[in-house]
mmCIF file of C-alpha atoms in Angstrom:
data_model
loop_
_atom_site.group_PDB
_atom_site.id
_atom_site.type_symbol
_atom_site.label_atom_id
_atom_site.label_comp_id
_atom_site.label_asym_id
_atom_site.label_seq_id
_atom_site.Cartn_x
_atom_site.Cartn_y
_atom_site.Cartn_z
ATOM 1 C CA GLY W 1 76.721 95.766 131.130
ATOM 2 C CA GLU W 2 80.051 95.436 129.461
ATOM 3 C CA SER W 3 80.969 97.767 126.656
ATOM 4 C CA VAL W 4 83.750 98.455 124.236
ATOM 5 C CA GLY W 5 84.156 101.913 122.796
ATOM 6 C CA LEU W 6 86.300 103.589 120.193
ATOM 7 C CA HIS W 7 87.487 107.133 120.724
ATOM 8 C CA LEU W 8 87.016 108.508 117.207
ATOM 9 C CA PRO W 9 84.395 107.513 114.639
ATOM 10 C CA THR W 10 86.591 108.662 111.744
ATOM 11 C CA LEU W 11 90.336 109.000 111.273
ATOM 12 C CA SER W 12 91.832 110.575 108.190
ATOM 13 C CA VAL W 13 95.552 110.120 107.492
ATOM 14 C CA GLN W 14 97.955 110.803 104.658
ATOM 15 C CA GLU W 15 99.313 107.818 102.768
ATOM 16 C CA GLY W 16 102.630 106.804 104.279
ATOM 17 C CA ASP W 17 101.873 108.245 107.715
ATOM 18 C CA ASN W 18 101.309 106.117 110.787
ATOM 19 C CA SER W 19 97.766 105.592 112.077
ATOM 20 C CA ILE W 20 96.701 105.079 115.663
ATOM 21 C CA ILE W 21 93.223 103.862 116.535
ATOM 22 C CA ASN W 22 92.222 103.777 120.201
ATOM 23 C CA CYS W 23 89.693 101.728 122.099
ATOM 24 C CA ALA W 24 88.457 101.439 125.673
ATOM 25 C CA TYR W 25 86.784 98.467 127.306
ATOM 26 C CA SER W 26 84.833 98.182 130.529
ATOM 27 C CA ASN W 27 84.980 94.538 131.573
ATOM 28 C CA SER W 28 88.017 93.932 133.756
ATOM 29 C CA ALA W 29 87.504 90.182 133.262
ATOM 30 C CA SER W 30 88.328 90.527 129.557
ATOM 31 C CA ASP W 31 91.463 88.545 128.875
ATOM 32 C CA TYR W 32 91.627 88.450 125.097
ATOM 33 C CA PHE W 33 91.471 91.296 122.613
ATOM 34 C CA ILE W 34 91.274 91.387 118.840
ATOM 35 C CA TRP W 35 91.417 94.061 116.200
ATOM 36 C CA TYR W 36 89.352 93.498 113.068
ATOM 37 C CA LYS W 37 89.229 95.265 109.719
ATOM 38 C CA GLN W 38 85.950 95.362 107.850
ATOM 39 C CA GLU W 39 85.517 96.433 104.253
ATOM 40 C CA SER W 40 82.153 97.289 102.789
ATOM 41 C CA GLY W 41 79.940 94.240 102.267
ATOM 42 C CA LYS W 42 82.390 91.851 103.904
ATOM 43 C CA GLY W 43 82.707 90.193 107.276
ATOM 44 C CA PRO W 44 85.292 91.352 109.832
ATOM 45 C CA GLN W 45 88.815 90.260 108.990
ATOM 46 C CA PHE W 46 91.251 89.367 111.776
ATOM 47 C CA ILE W 47 94.241 91.723 112.022
ATOM 48 C CA ILE W 48 95.975 91.020 115.307
ATOM 49 C CA ASP W 49 95.192 89.783 118.787
ATOM 50 C CA ILE W 50 96.667 90.076 122.261
ATOM 51 C CA ARG W 51 96.120 88.314 125.550
ATOM 52 C CA SER W 52 95.956 90.111 128.874
ATOM 53 C CA ASN W 53 99.336 88.761 129.990
ATOM 54 C CA MET W 54 100.996 90.889 127.308
ATOM 55 C CA ASP W 55 101.371 94.658 126.856
ATOM 56 C CA LYS W 56 102.392 94.739 123.236
ATOM 57 C CA ARG W 57 102.275 92.548 120.193
ATOM 58 C CA GLN W 58 103.596 93.233 116.719
ATOM 59 C CA GLY W 59 102.563 91.949 113.356
ATOM 60 C CA GLN W 60 103.350 92.999 109.844
ATOM 61 C CA ARG W 61 102.992 96.820 109.868
ATOM 62 C CA VAL W 62 100.610 96.581 112.838
ATOM 63 C CA THR W 63 101.175 96.820 116.587
ATOM 64 C CA VAL W 64 98.619 96.390 119.347
ATOM 65 C CA LEU W 65 99.207 97.967 122.748
ATOM 66 C CA LEU W 66 97.243 96.966 125.827
ATOM 67 C CA ASN W 67 97.033 99.002 129.017
ATOM 68 C CA LYS W 68 95.057 96.963 131.518
ATOM 69 C CA THR W 69 95.319 99.602 134.219
ATOM 70 C CA VAL W 70 93.164 102.036 132.295
ATOM 71 C CA LYS W 71 91.424 99.386 130.162
ATOM 72 C CA HIS W 72 92.742 100.837 126.944
ATOM 73 C CA LEU W 73 93.761 99.221 123.691
ATOM 74 C CA SER W 74 95.319 100.755 120.609
ATOM 75 C CA LEU W 75 96.135 99.674 117.079
ATOM 76 C CA GLN W 76 99.064 101.244 115.297
ATOM 77 C CA ILE W 77 99.408 100.885 111.547
ATOM 78 C CA ALA W 78 102.779 101.840 110.121
ATOM 79 C CA ALA W 79 103.141 103.458 106.711
ATOM 80 C CA THR W 80 99.407 103.512 106.070
ATOM 81 C CA GLN W 81 98.391 102.509 102.557
ATOM 82 C CA PRO W 82 95.207 103.119 100.531
ATOM 83 C CA GLY W 83 94.338 99.437 100.997
ATOM 84 C CA ASP W 84 94.127 100.058 104.731
ATOM 85 C CA SER W 85 91.002 102.171 104.222
ATOM 86 C CA ALA W 86 88.224 100.354 106.064
ATOM 87 C CA VAL W 87 86.327 100.291 109.336
ATOM 88 C CA TYR W 88 88.367 99.017 112.274
ATOM 89 C CA PHE W 89 86.827 97.365 115.301
ATOM 90 C CA CYS W 90 88.319 96.370 118.585
ATOM 91 C CA ALA W 91 86.722 93.472 120.416
ATOM 92 C CA SER W 92 87.267 92.008 123.850
ATOM 93 C CA SER W 93 86.418 88.635 125.275
ATOM 94 C CA PRO W 94 86.223 86.750 128.491
ATOM 95 C CA SER W 95 83.969 84.177 126.713
ATOM 96 C CA LYS W 96 82.539 85.750 123.558
ATOM 97 C CA LEU W 97 83.601 88.836 121.624
ATOM 98 C CA ILE W 98 82.075 92.193 122.460
ATOM 99 C CA PHE W 99 82.673 94.774 119.737
ATOM 100 C CA GLY W 100 83.107 98.499 119.798
ATOM 101 C CA GLN W 101 81.409 100.870 117.343
ATOM 102 C CA GLY W 102 84.208 101.073 114.818
ATOM 103 C CA THR W 103 86.565 103.722 113.492
ATOM 104 C CA THR W 104 86.535 104.492 109.791
ATOM 105 C CA LEU W 105 90.082 104.952 108.527
ATOM 106 C CA GLN W 106 90.367 107.129 105.444
ATOM 107 C CA VAL W 107 93.729 107.198 103.690
ATOM 108 C CA LYS W 108 94.405 110.252 101.530
ATOM 109 C CA PRO W 109 96.749 109.728 98.571
ATOM 110 C CA ASP Q 1 88.620 74.219 104.240
ATOM 111 C CA THR Q 2 88.115 77.718 102.922
ATOM 112 C CA GLY Q 3 86.929 79.415 106.093
ATOM 113 C CA VAL Q 4 83.466 80.199 107.426
ATOM 114 C CA SER Q 5 80.707 79.985 104.820
ATOM 115 C CA GLN Q 6 77.304 81.616 105.065
ATOM 116 C CA ASP Q 7 74.311 81.087 102.871
ATOM 117 C CA PRO Q 8 72.551 82.947 101.390
ATOM 118 C CA ARG Q 9 74.613 86.110 100.931
ATOM 119 C CA HIS Q 10 71.500 88.206 100.490
ATOM 120 C CA LYS Q 11 67.870 87.662 101.423
ATOM 121 C CA ILE Q 12 64.931 89.931 100.744
ATOM 122 C CA THR Q 13 61.714 88.933 102.446
ATOM 123 C CA LYS Q 14 58.323 90.378 103.152
ATOM 124 C CA ARG Q 15 57.387 91.346 106.662
ATOM 125 C CA GLY Q 16 55.815 88.436 108.492
ATOM 126 C CA GLN Q 17 57.652 85.734 106.574
ATOM 127 C CA ASN Q 18 60.084 83.275 108.150
ATOM 128 C CA VAL Q 19 63.704 83.115 107.039
ATOM 129 C CA THR Q 20 66.525 80.684 107.767
ATOM 130 C CA PHE Q 21 70.234 81.250 107.369
ATOM 131 C CA ARG Q 22 72.984 78.684 107.345
ATOM 132 C CA CYS Q 23 76.557 78.833 108.611
ATOM 133 C CA ASP Q 24 79.307 76.307 107.958
ATOM 134 C CA PRO Q 25 82.211 76.952 110.345
ATOM 135 C CA ILE Q 26 85.841 75.965 110.014
ATOM 136 C CA SER Q 27 85.703 72.225 110.552
ATOM 137 C CA GLU Q 28 88.272 72.108 113.375
ATOM 138 C CA HIS Q 29 86.503 74.813 115.386
ATOM 139 C CA ASN Q 30 84.183 73.659 118.125
ATOM 140 C CA ARG Q 31 82.639 77.066 118.864
ATOM 141 C CA LEU Q 32 80.203 78.862 116.603
ATOM 142 C CA TYR Q 33 78.827 82.369 117.128
ATOM 143 C CA TRP Q 34 76.037 84.423 115.594
ATOM 144 C CA TYR Q 35 76.191 88.214 115.475
ATOM 145 C CA ARG Q 36 73.964 90.891 114.009
ATOM 146 C CA GLN Q 37 75.320 94.095 112.518
ATOM 147 C CA THR Q 38 73.361 97.163 111.470
ATOM 148 C CA LEU Q 39 74.740 99.971 109.357
ATOM 149 C CA GLY Q 40 77.404 102.005 111.120
ATOM 150 C CA GLN Q 41 77.473 99.781 114.185
ATOM 151 C CA GLY Q 42 79.756 97.068 115.460
ATOM 152 C CA PRO Q 43 78.570 93.452 115.426
ATOM 153 C CA GLU Q 44 76.218 92.604 118.317
ATOM 154 C CA PHE Q 45 76.443 89.191 119.942
ATOM 155 C CA LEU Q 46 73.355 86.998 119.557
ATOM 156 C CA THR Q 47 74.282 83.489 120.644
ATOM 157 C CA TYR Q 48 77.024 80.891 120.624
ATOM 158 C CA PHE Q 49 77.458 77.126 120.606
ATOM 159 C CA GLN Q 50 80.162 74.843 121.842
ATOM 160 C CA ASN Q 51 79.772 71.725 119.757
ATOM 161 C CA GLU Q 52 75.997 71.176 119.681
ATOM 162 C CA ALA Q 53 75.248 72.893 122.994
ATOM 163 C CA GLN Q 54 73.921 76.446 122.929
ATOM 164 C CA LEU Q 55 75.820 78.028 125.820
ATOM 165 C CA GLU Q 56 74.632 81.609 125.779
ATOM 166 C CA LYS Q 57 71.883 83.716 124.256
ATOM 167 C CA SER Q 58 71.774 87.486 124.250
ATOM 168 C CA ARG Q 59 68.744 89.351 125.505
ATOM 169 C CA LEU Q 60 68.663 90.789 121.983
ATOM 170 C CA LEU Q 61 67.521 87.392 120.787
ATOM 171 C CA SER Q 62 63.740 87.589 120.982
ATOM 172 C CA ASP Q 63 61.436 84.570 120.961
ATOM 173 C CA ARG Q 64 61.167 84.939 117.191
ATOM 174 C CA PHE Q 65 64.815 83.970 116.814
ATOM 175 C CA SER Q 66 66.074 80.433 117.157
ATOM 176 C CA ALA Q 67 69.445 78.912 116.425
ATOM 177 C CA GLU Q 68 70.484 75.303 116.175
ATOM 178 C CA ARG Q 69 73.643 73.352 115.691
ATOM 179 C CA PRO Q 70 72.295 69.810 115.654
ATOM 180 C CA LYS Q 71 75.448 67.820 114.981
ATOM 181 C CA GLY Q 72 78.021 70.253 116.215
ATOM 182 C CA SER Q 73 78.982 71.231 112.684
ATOM 183 C CA PHE Q 74 76.848 73.658 110.652
ATOM 184 C CA SER Q 75 74.335 75.954 112.314
ATOM 185 C CA THR Q 76 71.058 77.553 111.280
ATOM 186 C CA LEU Q 77 69.518 80.799 112.471
ATOM 187 C CA GLU Q 78 65.772 81.144 111.934
ATOM 188 C CA ILE Q 79 63.771 84.323 112.283
ATOM 189 C CA GLN Q 80 60.020 83.881 112.463
ATOM 190 C CA ARG Q 81 57.477 86.574 111.547
ATOM 191 C CA THR Q 82 60.155 88.953 110.342
ATOM 192 C CA GLU Q 83 59.878 92.660 111.114
ATOM 193 C CA GLN Q 84 61.506 95.606 109.387
ATOM 194 C CA GLY Q 85 63.754 96.056 112.405
ATOM 195 C CA ASP Q 86 65.286 92.664 111.676
ATOM 196 C CA SER Q 87 66.946 94.091 108.572
ATOM 197 C CA ALA Q 88 70.666 93.733 109.197
ATOM 198 C CA MET Q 89 73.770 91.765 108.339
ATOM 199 C CA TYR Q 90 73.843 88.437 110.178
ATOM 200 C CA LEU Q 91 77.386 87.271 110.778
ATOM 201 C CA CYS Q 92 78.628 83.869 111.804
ATOM 202 C CA ALA Q 93 82.029 83.205 113.347
ATOM 203 C CA SER Q 94 83.846 80.151 114.617
ATOM 204 C CA SER Q 95 86.769 79.533 116.948
ATOM 205 C CA PHE Q 96 88.506 77.010 119.107
ATOM 206 C CA THR Q 97 87.391 76.906 122.731
ATOM 207 C CA GLY Q 98 88.478 80.114 124.435
ATOM 208 C CA GLY Q 99 88.959 81.858 121.122
ATOM 209 C CA ASP Q 100 92.607 80.928 120.831
ATOM 210 C CA TYR Q 101 94.046 81.991 117.479
ATOM 211 C CA GLY Q 102 91.112 84.323 116.897
ATOM 212 C CA TYR Q 103 87.533 84.159 115.784
ATOM 213 C CA THR Q 104 87.046 83.743 112.034
ATOM 214 C CA PHE Q 105 84.039 85.449 110.513
ATOM 215 C CA GLY Q 106 82.050 84.602 107.436
ATOM 216 C CA SER Q 107 80.967 87.188 104.886
ATOM 217 C CA GLY Q 108 77.521 87.417 106.397
ATOM 218 C CA THR Q 109 73.932 87.220 105.202
ATOM 219 C CA ARG Q 110 72.362 90.573 104.394
ATOM 220 C CA LEU Q 111 68.657 90.482 105.317
ATOM 221 C CA THR Q 112 66.250 93.090 104.023
ATOM 222 C CA VAL Q 113 62.683 92.988 105.295
ATOM 223 C CA VAL Q 114 60.256 94.947 103.111
#
């Protein structure tokens, strides 16, 4: 079956540093990818998305990189802030979203 | 429109009882999805609708689970004869066809079966 996996369950960074969260997916038919942020007790919150015809997309302080050759996705957060502390999920979709396990980002002041 | 709404936010029920959750999607979205999330895990796909048609059901969705979207707007998820293993967060999301512009999630319904 298809799967989406994150490389690290926990990432700890210093406030102000850049964060990189990685993700791998298995379904080569996936053509749409989303990164979500989830805080305790809340539903996933959309951060940024990318379609398979792109390699890179930038938002405010966030960048998503897609490498279709190795089925790898990454989320870069610039100048990480305490408010960025949360669980981050990547999800891929040919028709419905399949989620990875999540990486907990801890920001140290 | 304030996004995807789910009701109730929390539900505690005794094993063997039936429960029903409601989801009101973003009104312009024609697709509606149900997911289940247990502690420390990513959301798991359960089922999705396009308008009122249920297009896909996960093998995770046992016969005790049923979902409806009768008029293509709100949806209900019913769990019959609840078991302790059903304890989880049930998330609803909505999107345009194909997921363009992302899938918007509600805050979820936290079910505890005692």
